[in-house]
Amino acid sequence: IYGNAGISAALLYNSNSNLPVKLTSFTAEQKGNTVHLVWETAAETNNQGFDLERKSEGVEYSSITTVPGSGSSTEKQKYTFTDIPDADANYTYRLKQVDYDGRFSYSDAVNVSFTLKPSEFYLTQNYPNPFNPETKIDYGVPVKGYITLAVYDILGNRIAVLTEGEHEAGDYSVVFNAENLSSGTYIY
């Protein structure tokens, strides 16, 4: 295992090869509702390609794509793939490097904790409605930002601020308690 300035690195060894594929980095990062995978090599010999494998908790590795290699090269190579998981989970990725003669070896695994994020801002109908004295309001934020969720009476007077401040992208719920307010119609 090698390391340089915080970049993880490993050598992929093929049991019958004199020169391994030298993997200098392999990372996985959530970007929106995708996982962006990037790996780089410093040298390759007889490299047909990489099978990118993924697993989640309780599930074995399975191949999600094959990326062609650069054969034999002493130049730095960069590879990328964007995965689109369909559920919240902790995912583990690894590379299966395959030679032209069918021999293979595995990289160290990288992990990412994946959470689906809303693709747009949303605000749901409160439930229950009508309510006495509490109701729940769900909302979603697709990107980090400053959010204010307030309740107004029918005349436009602000009577409550349910949440205000910086929010990370995600789904949220808030409970509005109106036990000290008179019956009526309220807008949020």
PDB file of C-alpha atoms in Angstrom:
ATOM      1  CA  ILE A   1       0.000   0.000   0.000  1.00  0.00           C
ATOM      2  CA  TYR A   2       1.303   3.423  -0.916  1.00  0.00           C
ATOM      3  CA  GLY A   3       0.128   6.864   0.160  1.00  0.00           C
ATOM      4  CA  ASN A   4       0.937  10.398  -0.939  1.00  0.00           C
ATOM      5  CA  ALA A   5      -0.556  13.648   0.386  1.00  0.00           C
ATOM      6  CA  GLY A   6      -3.752  11.961   1.558  1.00  0.00           C
ATOM      7  CA  ILE A   7      -4.403  10.110  -1.693  1.00  0.00           C
ATOM      8  CA  SER A   8      -5.030   6.432  -1.116  1.00  0.00           C
ATOM      9  CA  ALA A   9      -3.221   4.061  -3.401  1.00  0.00           C
ATOM     10  CA  ALA A  10      -2.686   0.372  -3.936  1.00  0.00           C
ATOM     11  CA  LEU A  11      -1.076  -1.986  -6.375  1.00  0.00           C
ATOM     12  CA  LEU A  12      -3.280  -4.448  -8.202  1.00  0.00           C
ATOM     13  CA  TYR A  13      -1.239  -7.619  -8.519  1.00  0.00           C
ATOM     14  CA  ASN A  14      -1.817 -10.372 -10.991  1.00  0.00           C
ATOM     15  CA  SER A  15      -0.350 -13.590  -9.632  1.00  0.00           C
ATOM     16  CA  ASN A  16       1.497 -14.440 -12.863  1.00  0.00           C
ATOM     17  CA  SER A  17       2.503 -10.965 -13.998  1.00  0.00           C
ATOM     18  CA  ASN A  18       5.858  -9.264 -13.505  1.00  0.00           C
ATOM     19  CA  LEU A  19       4.401  -5.747 -13.809  1.00  0.00           C
ATOM     20  CA  PRO A  20       1.155  -4.956 -11.987  1.00  0.00           C
ATOM     21  CA  VAL A  21      -1.367  -2.292 -12.762  1.00  0.00           C
ATOM     22  CA  LYS A  22      -0.347   0.516 -10.438  1.00  0.00           C
ATOM     23  CA  LEU A  23      -3.533   2.076  -9.076  1.00  0.00           C
ATOM     24  CA  THR A  24      -2.720   5.476  -7.571  1.00  0.00           C
ATOM     25  CA  SER A  25      -6.211   6.460  -6.390  1.00  0.00           C
ATOM     26  CA  PHE A  26      -9.775   5.157  -6.214  1.00  0.00           C
ATOM     27  CA  THR A  27     -12.572   7.323  -4.788  1.00  0.00           C
ATOM     28  CA  ALA A  28     -16.359   7.280  -4.500  1.00  0.00           C
ATOM     29  CA  GLU A  29     -18.377  10.432  -3.758  1.00  0.00           C
ATOM     30  CA  GLN A  30     -22.096  11.161  -3.757  1.00  0.00           C
ATOM     31  CA  LYS A  31     -23.028  13.975  -6.140  1.00  0.00           C
ATOM     32  CA  GLY A  32     -26.759  14.671  -6.142  1.00  0.00           C
ATOM     33  CA  ASN A  33     -28.529  11.346  -6.682  1.00  0.00           C
ATOM     34  CA  THR A  34     -25.455   9.643  -8.165  1.00  0.00           C
ATOM     35  CA  VAL A  35     -22.169   8.195  -6.964  1.00  0.00           C
ATOM     36  CA  HIS A  36     -19.170   9.528  -8.883  1.00  0.00           C
ATOM     37  CA  LEU A  37     -16.313   7.003  -9.033  1.00  0.00           C
ATOM     38  CA  VAL A  38     -12.809   8.012 -10.144  1.00  0.00           C
ATOM     39  CA  TRP A  39      -9.636   5.956 -10.335  1.00  0.00           C
ATOM     40  CA  GLU A  40      -6.194   6.600 -11.746  1.00  0.00           C
ATOM     41  CA  THR A  41      -3.304   4.396 -12.725  1.00  0.00           C
ATOM     42  CA  ALA A  42       0.370   5.285 -13.016  1.00  0.00           C
ATOM     43  CA  ALA A  43       1.223   2.264 -15.210  1.00  0.00           C
ATOM     44  CA  GLU A  44      -0.620  -0.627 -16.846  1.00  0.00           C
ATOM     45  CA  THR A  45       0.550  -3.886 -18.382  1.00  0.00           C
ATOM     46  CA  ASN A  46      -1.747  -6.230 -20.337  1.00  0.00           C
ATOM     47  CA  ASN A  47      -4.804  -4.436 -18.912  1.00  0.00           C
ATOM     48  CA  GLN A  48      -7.999  -5.384 -20.757  1.00  0.00           C
ATOM     49  CA  GLY A  49     -10.144  -3.383 -18.361  1.00  0.00           C
ATOM     50  CA  PHE A  50     -11.900  -2.973 -15.055  1.00  0.00           C
ATOM     51  CA  ASP A  51     -15.108  -4.570 -13.856  1.00  0.00           C
ATOM     52  CA  LEU A  52     -16.572  -2.122 -11.377  1.00  0.00           C
ATOM     53  CA  GLU A  53     -18.355  -4.045  -8.641  1.00  0.00           C
ATOM     54  CA  ARG A  54     -20.785  -2.821  -5.997  1.00  0.00           C
ATOM     55  CA  LYS A  55     -22.362  -4.300  -2.913  1.00  0.00           C
ATOM     56  CA  SER A  56     -24.590  -3.058  -0.137  1.00  0.00           C
ATOM     57  CA  GLU A  57     -25.326  -4.403   3.330  1.00  0.00           C
ATOM     58  CA  GLY A  58     -26.378  -8.044   3.165  1.00  0.00           C
ATOM     59  CA  VAL A  59     -25.775  -8.283  -0.595  1.00  0.00           C
ATOM     60  CA  GLU A  60     -22.737  -9.769  -2.354  1.00  0.00           C
ATOM     61  CA  TYR A  61     -20.645  -7.906  -4.926  1.00  0.00           C
ATOM     62  CA  SER A  62     -22.036  -7.711  -8.452  1.00  0.00           C
ATOM     63  CA  SER A  63     -20.606  -6.100 -11.575  1.00  0.00           C
ATOM     64  CA  ILE A  64     -22.286  -2.811 -12.521  1.00  0.00           C
ATOM     65  CA  THR A  65     -20.131  -1.911 -15.547  1.00  0.00           C
ATOM     66  CA  THR A  66     -16.962  -2.755 -17.427  1.00  0.00           C
ATOM     67  CA  VAL A  67     -14.538   0.031 -18.345  1.00  0.00           C
ATOM     68  CA  PRO A  68     -11.895  -0.733 -21.010  1.00  0.00           C
ATOM     69  CA  GLY A  69      -8.277  -0.464 -19.859  1.00  0.00           C
ATOM     70  CA  SER A  70      -5.328   1.081 -21.664  1.00  0.00           C
ATOM     71  CA  GLY A  71      -3.515  -2.174 -22.441  1.00  0.00           C
ATOM     72  CA  SER A  72       0.104  -1.497 -21.632  1.00  0.00           C
ATOM     73  CA  SER A  73       1.008   2.061 -20.727  1.00  0.00           C
ATOM     74  CA  THR A  74       3.504   3.908 -18.569  1.00  0.00           C
ATOM     75  CA  GLU A  75       1.452   7.111 -18.718  1.00  0.00           C
ATOM     76  CA  LYS A  76      -1.027   8.218 -16.088  1.00  0.00           C
ATOM     77  CA  GLN A  77      -4.587   7.123 -16.954  1.00  0.00           C
ATOM     78  CA  LYS A  78      -7.810   8.443 -15.417  1.00  0.00           C
ATOM     79  CA  TYR A  79     -11.107   6.551 -15.413  1.00  0.00           C
ATOM     80  CA  THR A  80     -14.563   7.663 -14.283  1.00  0.00           C
ATOM     81  CA  PHE A  81     -17.998   6.138 -13.913  1.00  0.00           C
ATOM     82  CA  THR A  82     -21.257   7.528 -12.544  1.00  0.00           C
ATOM     83  CA  ASP A  83     -23.438   5.031 -10.675  1.00  0.00           C
ATOM     84  CA  ILE A  84     -27.139   5.693 -10.068  1.00  0.00           C
ATOM     85  CA  PRO A  85     -28.225   3.723  -6.983  1.00  0.00           C
ATOM     86  CA  ASP A  86     -31.976   3.431  -6.441  1.00  0.00           C
ATOM     87  CA  ALA A  87     -32.048   3.209  -2.640  1.00  0.00           C
ATOM     88  CA  ASP A  88     -30.490   4.711   0.459  1.00  0.00           C
ATOM     89  CA  ALA A  89     -27.678   2.407   1.631  1.00  0.00           C
ATOM     90  CA  ASN A  90     -24.014   2.118   2.494  1.00  0.00           C
ATOM     91  CA  TYR A  91     -22.403   0.998  -0.763  1.00  0.00           C
ATOM     92  CA  THR A  92     -18.983  -0.588  -1.173  1.00  0.00           C
ATOM     93  CA  TYR A  93     -17.209  -0.477  -4.535  1.00  0.00           C
ATOM     94  CA  ARG A  94     -14.156  -2.338  -5.780  1.00  0.00           C
ATOM     95  CA  LEU A  95     -12.330  -2.749  -9.079  1.00  0.00           C
ATOM     96  CA  LYS A  96     -11.708  -6.132 -10.644  1.00  0.00           C
ATOM     97  CA  GLN A  97      -8.779  -5.560 -12.999  1.00  0.00           C
ATOM     98  CA  VAL A  98      -8.812  -8.115 -15.846  1.00  0.00           C
ATOM     99  CA  ASP A  99      -5.807  -8.939 -18.075  1.00  0.00           C
ATOM    100  CA  TYR A 100      -6.130  -9.911 -21.745  1.00  0.00           C
ATOM    101  CA  ASP A 101      -5.357 -13.513 -20.770  1.00  0.00           C
ATOM    102  CA  GLY A 102      -8.293 -13.613 -18.315  1.00  0.00           C
ATOM    103  CA  ARG A 103      -6.308 -13.350 -15.090  1.00  0.00           C
ATOM    104  CA  PHE A 104      -7.638 -10.798 -12.610  1.00  0.00           C
ATOM    105  CA  SER A 105      -7.055  -9.078  -9.286  1.00  0.00           C
ATOM    106  CA  TYR A 106      -9.054  -6.799  -6.972  1.00  0.00           C
ATOM    107  CA  SER A 107      -8.441  -3.314  -5.626  1.00  0.00           C
ATOM    108  CA  ASP A 108      -9.077  -2.199  -2.092  1.00  0.00           C
ATOM    109  CA  ALA A 109     -12.718  -1.258  -1.551  1.00  0.00           C
ATOM    110  CA  VAL A 110     -14.102   2.258  -1.153  1.00  0.00           C
ATOM    111  CA  ASN A 111     -17.312   3.080   0.696  1.00  0.00           C
ATOM    112  CA  VAL A 112     -19.994   5.718   0.353  1.00  0.00           C
ATOM    113  CA  SER A 113     -23.067   6.321   2.490  1.00  0.00           C
ATOM    114  CA  PHE A 114     -25.711   7.126  -0.134  1.00  0.00           C
ATOM    115  CA  THR A 115     -28.921   9.046   0.532  1.00  0.00           C
ATOM    116  CA  LEU A 116     -31.407   9.861  -2.213  1.00  0.00           C
ATOM    117  CA  LYS A 117     -32.063  13.579  -2.323  1.00  0.00           C
ATOM    118  CA  PRO A 118     -35.086  15.371  -3.744  1.00  0.00           C
ATOM    119  CA  SER A 119     -34.635  16.515  -7.344  1.00  0.00           C
ATOM    120  CA  GLU A 120     -36.589  19.724  -6.672  1.00  0.00           C
ATOM    121  CA  PHE A 121     -37.998  21.774  -3.800  1.00  0.00           C
ATOM    122  CA  TYR A 122     -41.328  20.450  -2.529  1.00  0.00           C
ATOM    123  CA  LEU A 123     -43.827  21.197   0.194  1.00  0.00           C
ATOM    124  CA  THR A 124     -46.565  18.638   0.923  1.00  0.00           C
ATOM    125  CA  GLN A 125     -50.117  19.022   2.154  1.00  0.00           C
ATOM    126  CA  ASN A 126     -50.171  18.978   5.942  1.00  0.00           C
ATOM    127  CA  TYR A 127     -51.561  15.867   7.662  1.00  0.00           C
ATOM    128  CA  PRO A 128     -53.948  15.533   9.304  1.00  0.00           C
ATOM    129  CA  ASN A 129     -56.059  18.285   7.797  1.00  0.00           C
ATOM    130  CA  PRO A 130     -58.194  19.543   9.449  1.00  0.00           C
ATOM    131  CA  PHE A 131     -56.184  19.164  12.645  1.00  0.00           C
ATOM    132  CA  ASN A 132     -56.491  19.809  16.364  1.00  0.00           C
ATOM    133  CA  PRO A 133     -54.030  20.799  17.761  1.00  0.00           C
ATOM    134  CA  GLU A 134     -51.079  19.426  15.715  1.00  0.00           C
ATOM    135  CA  THR A 135     -50.323  18.710  12.079  1.00  0.00           C
ATOM    136  CA  LYS A 136     -47.226  17.493  10.236  1.00  0.00           C
ATOM    137  CA  ILE A 137     -45.712  19.213   7.183  1.00  0.00           C
ATOM    138  CA  ASP A 138     -43.140  17.484   4.961  1.00  0.00           C
ATOM    139  CA  TYR A 139     -40.776  19.359   2.646  1.00  0.00           C
ATOM    140  CA  GLY A 140     -37.724  18.657   0.525  1.00  0.00           C
ATOM    141  CA  VAL A 141     -34.618  20.611  -0.347  1.00  0.00           C
ATOM    142  CA  PRO A 142     -32.575  19.497  -3.415  1.00  0.00           C
ATOM    143  CA  VAL A 143     -29.462  21.579  -2.628  1.00  0.00           C
ATOM    144  CA  LYS A 144     -27.961  23.122   0.484  1.00  0.00           C
ATOM    145  CA  GLY A 145     -29.580  26.484   1.170  1.00  0.00           C
ATOM    146  CA  TYR A 146     -31.272  28.871   3.564  1.00  0.00           C
ATOM    147  CA  ILE A 147     -34.867  27.816   4.243  1.00  0.00           C
ATOM    148  CA  THR A 148     -37.720  29.568   6.055  1.00  0.00           C
ATOM    149  CA  LEU A 149     -41.011  27.775   6.652  1.00  0.00           C
ATOM    150  CA  ALA A 150     -43.588  30.058   8.267  1.00  0.00           C
ATOM    151  CA  VAL A 151     -47.315  29.963   9.046  1.00  0.00           C
ATOM    152  CA  TYR A 152     -49.622  32.884   8.246  1.00  0.00           C
ATOM    153  CA  ASP A 153     -53.211  33.660   9.145  1.00  0.00           C
ATOM    154  CA  ILE A 154     -55.803  34.438   6.486  1.00  0.00           C
ATOM    155  CA  LEU A 155     -54.931  38.175   6.719  1.00  0.00           C
ATOM    156  CA  GLY A 156     -51.281  37.525   5.895  1.00  0.00           C
ATOM    157  CA  ASN A 157     -49.907  37.993   9.409  1.00  0.00           C
ATOM    158  CA  ARG A 158     -46.967  35.743  10.245  1.00  0.00           C
ATOM    159  CA  ILE A 159     -47.897  33.799  13.359  1.00  0.00           C
ATOM    160  CA  ALA A 160     -45.189  31.140  13.549  1.00  0.00           C
ATOM    161  CA  VAL A 161     -41.804  30.255  12.070  1.00  0.00           C
ATOM    162  CA  LEU A 162     -41.522  26.455  11.917  1.00  0.00           C
ATOM    163  CA  THR A 163     -37.954  26.349  10.685  1.00  0.00           C
ATOM    164  CA  GLU A 164     -35.407  28.901   9.567  1.00  0.00           C
ATOM    165  CA  GLY A 165     -31.772  28.475   8.676  1.00  0.00           C
ATOM    166  CA  GLU A 166     -29.258  26.553   6.596  1.00  0.00           C
ATOM    167  CA  HIS A 167     -30.489  23.123   5.433  1.00  0.00           C
ATOM    168  CA  GLU A 168     -28.523  20.359   3.739  1.00  0.00           C
ATOM    169  CA  ALA A 169     -30.191  18.700   0.739  1.00  0.00           C
ATOM    170  CA  GLY A 170     -32.744  16.145   1.918  1.00  0.00           C
ATOM    171  CA  ASP A 171     -36.250  15.407   3.107  1.00  0.00           C
ATOM    172  CA  TYR A 172     -37.612  17.054   6.251  1.00  0.00           C
ATOM    173  CA  SER A 173     -40.707  17.033   8.490  1.00  0.00           C
ATOM    174  CA  VAL A 174     -41.927  19.597  10.965  1.00  0.00           C
ATOM    175  CA  VAL A 175     -44.889  19.585  13.377  1.00  0.00           C
ATOM    176  CA  PHE A 176     -47.071  22.674  13.706  1.00  0.00           C
ATOM    177  CA  ASN A 177     -48.842  22.985  17.080  1.00  0.00           C
ATOM    178  CA  ALA A 178     -51.785  25.392  17.003  1.00  0.00           C
ATOM    179  CA  GLU A 179     -53.183  24.728  20.480  1.00  0.00           C
ATOM    180  CA  ASN A 180     -52.804  28.441  21.412  1.00  0.00           C
ATOM    181  CA  LEU A 181     -54.437  29.692  18.193  1.00  0.00           C
ATOM    182  CA  SER A 182     -58.097  30.125  17.395  1.00  0.00           C
ATOM    183  CA  SER A 183     -59.818  27.892  14.851  1.00  0.00           C
ATOM    184  CA  GLY A 184     -59.433  29.081  11.327  1.00  0.00           C
ATOM    185  CA  THR A 185     -57.565  28.775   8.049  1.00  0.00           C
ATOM    186  CA  TYR A 186     -53.794  29.007   8.084  1.00  0.00           C
ATOM    187  CA  ILE A 187     -51.328  29.161   5.210  1.00  0.00           C
ATOM    188  CA  TYR A 188     -47.706  27.933   5.234  1.00  0.00           C
TER     189      TYR A 188
END
